Coordinates of C-alpha atoms in Angstrom, one line a residue:
X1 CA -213.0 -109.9 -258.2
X2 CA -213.4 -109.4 -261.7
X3 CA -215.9 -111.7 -264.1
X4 CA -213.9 -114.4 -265.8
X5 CA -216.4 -116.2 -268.2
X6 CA -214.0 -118.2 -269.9
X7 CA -210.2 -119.6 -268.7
X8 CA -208.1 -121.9 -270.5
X9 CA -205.0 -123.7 -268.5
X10 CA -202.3 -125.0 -271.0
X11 CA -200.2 -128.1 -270.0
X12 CA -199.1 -130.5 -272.6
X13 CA -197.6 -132.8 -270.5
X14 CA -196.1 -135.4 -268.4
X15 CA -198.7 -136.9 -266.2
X16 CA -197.3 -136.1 -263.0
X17 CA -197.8 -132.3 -264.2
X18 CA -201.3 -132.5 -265.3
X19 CA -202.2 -134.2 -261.7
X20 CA -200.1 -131.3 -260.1
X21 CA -202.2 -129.0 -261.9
X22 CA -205.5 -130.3 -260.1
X23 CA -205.3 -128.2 -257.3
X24 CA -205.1 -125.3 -259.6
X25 CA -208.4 -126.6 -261.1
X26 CA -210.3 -127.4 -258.3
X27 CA -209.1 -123.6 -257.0
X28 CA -210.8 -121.9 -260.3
X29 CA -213.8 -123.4 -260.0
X30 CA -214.1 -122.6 -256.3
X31 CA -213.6 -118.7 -257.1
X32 CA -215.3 -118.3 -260.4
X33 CA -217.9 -121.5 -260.5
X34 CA -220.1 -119.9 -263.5
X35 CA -216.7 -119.9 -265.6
X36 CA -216.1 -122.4 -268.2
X37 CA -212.7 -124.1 -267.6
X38 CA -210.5 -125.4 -270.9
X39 CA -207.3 -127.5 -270.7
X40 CA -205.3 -127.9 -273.4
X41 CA -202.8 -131.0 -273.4
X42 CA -201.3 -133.9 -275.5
X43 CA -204.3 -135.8 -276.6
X44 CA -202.5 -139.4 -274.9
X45 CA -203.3 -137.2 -271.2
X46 CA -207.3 -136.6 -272.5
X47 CA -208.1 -139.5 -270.7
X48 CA -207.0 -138.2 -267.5
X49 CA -207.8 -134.5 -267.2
X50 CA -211.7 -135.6 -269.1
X51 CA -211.9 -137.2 -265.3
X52 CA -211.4 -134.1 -263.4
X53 CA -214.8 -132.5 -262.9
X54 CA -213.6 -129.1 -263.2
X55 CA -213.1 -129.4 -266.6
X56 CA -215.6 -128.4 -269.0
X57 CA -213.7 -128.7 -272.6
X58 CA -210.4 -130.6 -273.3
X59 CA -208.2 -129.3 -276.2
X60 CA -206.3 -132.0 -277.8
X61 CA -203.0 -130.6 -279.4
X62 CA -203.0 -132.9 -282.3
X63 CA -202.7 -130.2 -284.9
X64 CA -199.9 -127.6 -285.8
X65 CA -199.4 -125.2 -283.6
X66 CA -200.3 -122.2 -286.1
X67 CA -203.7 -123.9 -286.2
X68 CA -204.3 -124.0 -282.3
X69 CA -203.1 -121.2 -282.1
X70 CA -205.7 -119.9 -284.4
X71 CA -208.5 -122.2 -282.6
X72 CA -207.5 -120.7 -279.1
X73 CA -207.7 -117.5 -280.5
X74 CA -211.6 -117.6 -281.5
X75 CA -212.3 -118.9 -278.1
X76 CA -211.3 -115.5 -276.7
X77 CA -210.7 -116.2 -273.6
X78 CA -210.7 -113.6 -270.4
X79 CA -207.4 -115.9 -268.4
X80 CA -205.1 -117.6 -270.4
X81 CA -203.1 -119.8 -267.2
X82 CA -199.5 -121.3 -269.0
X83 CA -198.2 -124.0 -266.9
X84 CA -195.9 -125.3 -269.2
X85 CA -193.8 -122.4 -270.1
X86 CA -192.0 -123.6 -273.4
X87 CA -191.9 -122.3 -277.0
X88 CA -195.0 -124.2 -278.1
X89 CA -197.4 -122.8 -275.1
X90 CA -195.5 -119.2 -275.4
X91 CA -196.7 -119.4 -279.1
X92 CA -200.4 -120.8 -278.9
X93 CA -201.0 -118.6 -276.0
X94 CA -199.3 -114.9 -276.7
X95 CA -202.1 -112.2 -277.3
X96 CA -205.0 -114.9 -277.2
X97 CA -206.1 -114.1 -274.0
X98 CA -207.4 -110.7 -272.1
X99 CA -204.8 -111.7 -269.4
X100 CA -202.1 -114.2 -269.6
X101 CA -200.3 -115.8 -266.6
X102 CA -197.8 -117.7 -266.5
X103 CA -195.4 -120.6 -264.2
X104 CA -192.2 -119.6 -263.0
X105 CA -189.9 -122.3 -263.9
X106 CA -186.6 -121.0 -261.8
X107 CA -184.6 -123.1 -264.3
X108 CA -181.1 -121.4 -263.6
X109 CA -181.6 -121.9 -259.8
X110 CA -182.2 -125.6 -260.2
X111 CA -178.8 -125.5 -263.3
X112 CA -176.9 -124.2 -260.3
X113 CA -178.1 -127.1 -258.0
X114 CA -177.4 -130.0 -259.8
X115 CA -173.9 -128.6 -261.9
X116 CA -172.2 -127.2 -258.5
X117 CA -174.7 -128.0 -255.5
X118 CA -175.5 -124.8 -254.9
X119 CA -178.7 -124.5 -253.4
X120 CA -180.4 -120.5 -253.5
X121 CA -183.8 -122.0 -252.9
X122 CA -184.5 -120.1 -249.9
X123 CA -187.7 -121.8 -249.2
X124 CA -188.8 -125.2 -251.1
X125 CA -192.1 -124.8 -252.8
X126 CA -194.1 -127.8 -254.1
X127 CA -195.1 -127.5 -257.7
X128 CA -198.5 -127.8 -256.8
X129 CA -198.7 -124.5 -255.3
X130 CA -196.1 -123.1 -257.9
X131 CA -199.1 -123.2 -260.2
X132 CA -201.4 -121.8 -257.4
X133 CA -198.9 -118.7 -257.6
X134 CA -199.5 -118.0 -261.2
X135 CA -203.0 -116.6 -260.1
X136 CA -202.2 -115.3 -256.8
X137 CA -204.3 -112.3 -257.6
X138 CA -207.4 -113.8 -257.0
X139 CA -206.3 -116.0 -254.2
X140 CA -206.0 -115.3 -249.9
X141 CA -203.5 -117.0 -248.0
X142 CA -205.8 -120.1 -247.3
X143 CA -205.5 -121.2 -250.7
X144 CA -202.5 -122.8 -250.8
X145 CA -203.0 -125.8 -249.0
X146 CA -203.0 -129.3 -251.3
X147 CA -206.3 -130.3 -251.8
X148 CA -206.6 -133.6 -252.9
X149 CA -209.7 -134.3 -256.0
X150 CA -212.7 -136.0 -256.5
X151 CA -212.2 -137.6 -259.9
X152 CA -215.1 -139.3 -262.2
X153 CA -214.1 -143.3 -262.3
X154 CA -215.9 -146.5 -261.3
X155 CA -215.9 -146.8 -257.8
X156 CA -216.8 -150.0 -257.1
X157 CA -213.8 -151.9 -256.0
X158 CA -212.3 -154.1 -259.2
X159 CA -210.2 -156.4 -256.5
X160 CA -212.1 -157.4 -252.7
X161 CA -208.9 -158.4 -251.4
X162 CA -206.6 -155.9 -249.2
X163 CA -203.6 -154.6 -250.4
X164 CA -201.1 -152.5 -251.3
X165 CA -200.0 -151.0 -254.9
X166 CA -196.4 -151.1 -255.9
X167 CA -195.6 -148.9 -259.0
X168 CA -191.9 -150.0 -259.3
X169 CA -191.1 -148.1 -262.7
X170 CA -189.9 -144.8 -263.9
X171 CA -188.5 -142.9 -267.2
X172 CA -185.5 -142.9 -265.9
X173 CA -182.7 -145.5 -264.6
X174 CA -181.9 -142.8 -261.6
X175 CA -184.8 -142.3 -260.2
X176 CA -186.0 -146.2 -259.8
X177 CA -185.5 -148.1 -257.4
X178 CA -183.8 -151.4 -257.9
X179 CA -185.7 -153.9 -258.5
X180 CA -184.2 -156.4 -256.6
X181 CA -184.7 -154.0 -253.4
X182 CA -188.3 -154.1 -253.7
X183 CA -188.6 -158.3 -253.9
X184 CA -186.7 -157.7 -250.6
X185 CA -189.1 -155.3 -249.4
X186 CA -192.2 -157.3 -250.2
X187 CA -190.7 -160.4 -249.1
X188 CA -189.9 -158.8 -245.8
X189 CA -193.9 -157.6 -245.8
X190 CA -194.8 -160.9 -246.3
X191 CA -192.3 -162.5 -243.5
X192 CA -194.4 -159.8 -241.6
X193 CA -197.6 -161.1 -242.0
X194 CA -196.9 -164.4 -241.2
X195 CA -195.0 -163.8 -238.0
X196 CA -198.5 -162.1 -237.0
X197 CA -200.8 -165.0 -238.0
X198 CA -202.1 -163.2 -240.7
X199 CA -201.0 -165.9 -243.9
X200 CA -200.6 -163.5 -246.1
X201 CA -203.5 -161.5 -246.5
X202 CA -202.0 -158.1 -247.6
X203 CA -201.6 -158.9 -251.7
X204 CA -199.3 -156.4 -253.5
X205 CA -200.7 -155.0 -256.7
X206 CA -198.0 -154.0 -259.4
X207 CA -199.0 -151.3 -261.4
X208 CA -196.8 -149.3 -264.5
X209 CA -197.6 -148.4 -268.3
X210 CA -197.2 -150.3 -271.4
X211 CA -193.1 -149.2 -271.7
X212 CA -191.2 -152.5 -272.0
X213 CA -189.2 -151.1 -269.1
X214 CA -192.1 -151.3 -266.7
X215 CA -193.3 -154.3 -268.1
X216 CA -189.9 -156.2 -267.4
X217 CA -189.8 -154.8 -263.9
X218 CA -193.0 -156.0 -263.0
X219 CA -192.1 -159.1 -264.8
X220 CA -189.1 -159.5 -262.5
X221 CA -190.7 -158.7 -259.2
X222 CA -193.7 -161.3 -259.7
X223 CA -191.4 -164.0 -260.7
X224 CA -189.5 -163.5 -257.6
X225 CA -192.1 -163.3 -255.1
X226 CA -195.4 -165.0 -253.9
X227 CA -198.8 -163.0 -253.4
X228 CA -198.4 -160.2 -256.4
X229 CA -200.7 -159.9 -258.8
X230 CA -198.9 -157.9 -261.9
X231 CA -201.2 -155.3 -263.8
X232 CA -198.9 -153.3 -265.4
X233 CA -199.7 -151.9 -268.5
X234 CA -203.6 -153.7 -268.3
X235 CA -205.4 -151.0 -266.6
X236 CA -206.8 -148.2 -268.0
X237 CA -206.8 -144.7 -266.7
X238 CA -210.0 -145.0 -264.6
X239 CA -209.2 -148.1 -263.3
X240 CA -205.9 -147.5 -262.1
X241 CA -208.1 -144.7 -259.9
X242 CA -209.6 -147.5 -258.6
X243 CA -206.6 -149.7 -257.7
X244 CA -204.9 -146.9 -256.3
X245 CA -207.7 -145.2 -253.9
X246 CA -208.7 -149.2 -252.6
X247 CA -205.5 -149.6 -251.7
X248 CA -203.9 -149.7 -248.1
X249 CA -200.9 -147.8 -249.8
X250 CA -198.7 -146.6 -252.2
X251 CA -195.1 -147.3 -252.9
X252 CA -193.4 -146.1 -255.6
X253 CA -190.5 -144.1 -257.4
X254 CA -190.2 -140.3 -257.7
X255 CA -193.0 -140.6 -260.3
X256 CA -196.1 -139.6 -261.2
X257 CA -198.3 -142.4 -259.1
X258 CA -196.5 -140.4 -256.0
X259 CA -198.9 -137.5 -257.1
X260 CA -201.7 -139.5 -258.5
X261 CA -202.2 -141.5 -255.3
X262 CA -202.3 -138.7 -253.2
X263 CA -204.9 -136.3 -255.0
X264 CA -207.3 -139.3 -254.7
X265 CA -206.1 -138.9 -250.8
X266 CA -203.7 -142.3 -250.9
X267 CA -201.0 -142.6 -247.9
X268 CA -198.1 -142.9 -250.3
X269 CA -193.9 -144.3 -249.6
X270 CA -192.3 -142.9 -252.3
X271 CA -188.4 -143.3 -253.1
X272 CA -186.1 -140.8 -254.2
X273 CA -182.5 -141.1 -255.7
X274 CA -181.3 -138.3 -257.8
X275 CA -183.8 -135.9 -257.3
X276 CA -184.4 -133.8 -254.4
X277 CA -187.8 -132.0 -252.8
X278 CA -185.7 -128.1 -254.0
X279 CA -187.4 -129.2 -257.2
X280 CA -190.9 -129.4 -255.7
X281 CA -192.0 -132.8 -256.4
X282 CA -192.4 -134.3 -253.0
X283 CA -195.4 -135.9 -250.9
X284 CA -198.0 -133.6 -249.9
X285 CA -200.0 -135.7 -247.1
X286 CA -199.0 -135.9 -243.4
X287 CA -199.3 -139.4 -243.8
X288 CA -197.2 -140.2 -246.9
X289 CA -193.1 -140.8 -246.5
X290 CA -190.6 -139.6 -248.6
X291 CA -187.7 -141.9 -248.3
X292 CA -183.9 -140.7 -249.1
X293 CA -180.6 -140.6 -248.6
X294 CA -180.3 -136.7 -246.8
X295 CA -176.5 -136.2 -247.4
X296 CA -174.9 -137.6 -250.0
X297 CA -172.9 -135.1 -251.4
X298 CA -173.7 -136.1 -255.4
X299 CA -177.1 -135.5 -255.1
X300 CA -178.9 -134.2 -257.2
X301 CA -176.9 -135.0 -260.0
X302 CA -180.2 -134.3 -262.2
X303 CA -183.6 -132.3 -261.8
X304 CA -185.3 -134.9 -264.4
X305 CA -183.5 -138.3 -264.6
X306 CA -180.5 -139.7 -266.0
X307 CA -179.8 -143.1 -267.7
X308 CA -177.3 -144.5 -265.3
X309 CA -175.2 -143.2 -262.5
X310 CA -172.5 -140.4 -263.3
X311 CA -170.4 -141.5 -260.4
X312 CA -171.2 -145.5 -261.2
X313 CA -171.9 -146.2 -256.8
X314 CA -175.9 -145.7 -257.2
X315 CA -175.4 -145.2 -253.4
X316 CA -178.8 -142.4 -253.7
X317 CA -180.8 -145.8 -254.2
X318 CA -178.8 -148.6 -253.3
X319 CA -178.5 -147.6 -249.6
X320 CA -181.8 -147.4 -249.0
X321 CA -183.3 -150.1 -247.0
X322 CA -187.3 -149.8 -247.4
X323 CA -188.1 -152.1 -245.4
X324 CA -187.0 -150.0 -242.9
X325 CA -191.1 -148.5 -243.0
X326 CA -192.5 -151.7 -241.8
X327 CA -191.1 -151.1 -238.6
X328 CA -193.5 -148.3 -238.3

């Protein structure tokens, strides 16, 4: 295997990505552990990759890209790894590094999907190991499995009480689940409990970011249920960690809690509507649930999101019935 002393792994973004990349992180440092391992991302993600111990330097790209590209140059690096694959990593990356890599995005295949549901995914790989592949040289078949991450964050539990963390919110109106649907859900949890003499004893934890979208969510859900305590858009990057790993669960949207939960090795119910696993963003851990609706014929009717539905029925996300897991 040759000597890598220095590697630098580009993604500028979103945070479900950059947690999809931890794998790949935790991989490098496992075969070449005298290396030094950069990132280089959006300086609003810093907070989270400067918590994965794999990582020795964070680049922020806060600067034009002719000047990174400059800085990335003197670093002279022996593995460039390009995650992101647009113009802007294409350009700070191109003969930088002694060997470049790079994902495979297999945009037209996922065009083809979503304009006229033709499906040439022959086998559905998560994006997790998509990144994997860009250094299959160095890897044996036994590295591909998800391994979930030991992150740098106050352990120490911040709430004492059981329970379970609802992340209700998402970029886009497609790919959320209404809101009404999960007062119905944690009403049906708490009907639960009480039926079993427990008084209501599992709290639910609402968790999202500062967005005003989240925030009225969350505001929605608390006002129409008893038990929640609402923390969106309070917690920093560490502590949402924390809330998520002391947590019974995780229930939540196609979104990037669904991948965050399960690197810190979370049991996760995640929800999807227009989106479908062809585009590899799907639970990873026997014990999580992905929970859809198999075949309706309009899905996916995006690979990202959309703003509302293009047939007007929502059926993806309306039929759902979530409660349906508390049967388990």
């Amino acid at each position: 295997m040759p000597e890598l002393k220095k590697i630098l792994v580009i993604r500028f973004s979103s945070f479900g990505d950059i947690i999809l990349s931890f794998p790949l992180l935790k991989k490098l440092r496992e075969k070449f552990p005298a290396s030094q391992i950069h990132f280089l991302t959006k300086k609003s993600y810093g907070e989270l990759i400067s918590m994965n111990p794999d990582i020795d330097k964070v680049f922020a790209a806060d600067e034009t890209l002719s000047s990174l590209r400059k800085k990335i140059g003197r670093e002279d690096y022996d593995l460039i790894i390009d995650i992101h694959k647009n113009f802007r990593s294409i350009f700070v990356s191109l003969l930088n590094g002694k060997r470049i890599r790079r994902y495979r995005k297999e945009n037209l295949k996922k065009f083809l999907l979503v304009k006229f549901k033709l499906n040439l995914f022959r086998e559905i790989v998560p994006v997790y190991r998509k990144y994997l592949l860009t250094i299959k040289e160095y890897l044996n078949d036994s590295d591909y499995k998800f391994l979930t991450s030991e992150l740098n964050y106050e352990k120490e539990r911040i709430i004492e009480d059981k329970y379970i963390v609802i992340a209700p919110g998402s970029r886009h109106f497609t790919k959320t689940y209404p809101a009404e649907k999960f007062v119905e859900y944690i009403k049906e949890l708490n009907e639960k409990e009480k039926a079993n003499g427990k008084e209501l004893l599992t709290k639910v934890i609402l968790v999202g970011d500062n967005s005003d979208n989240d925030k009225r969510i969350c505001n929605f859900i608390q006002s129409q249920c008893g038990n929640v305590k609402n923390m969106s858009g309070n917690l920093s990057m560490p502590e949402l960690a924390n809330i998520l790993f002391h947590s019974d669960y995780v229930v939540c949207n196609d979104s990037a809690i669904l991948h965050f939960a399960e690197t810190l090795n979370k049991k996760v119910i995640a929800v999807f509507g227009s989106t479908v696993r062809e585009f590899g963003f799907f639970p990873q851990l026997n014990k999580s649930e992905s929970i859809e609706i198999i075949n309706l014929k309009c899905r996916p009717c995006t690979h990202i999101g959309r703003e509302s539905c293009p047939k007007g029925h929502f059926k993806c996300m309306i039929e759902i019935d979530l409660g349906m897991t508390l049967q388990n």
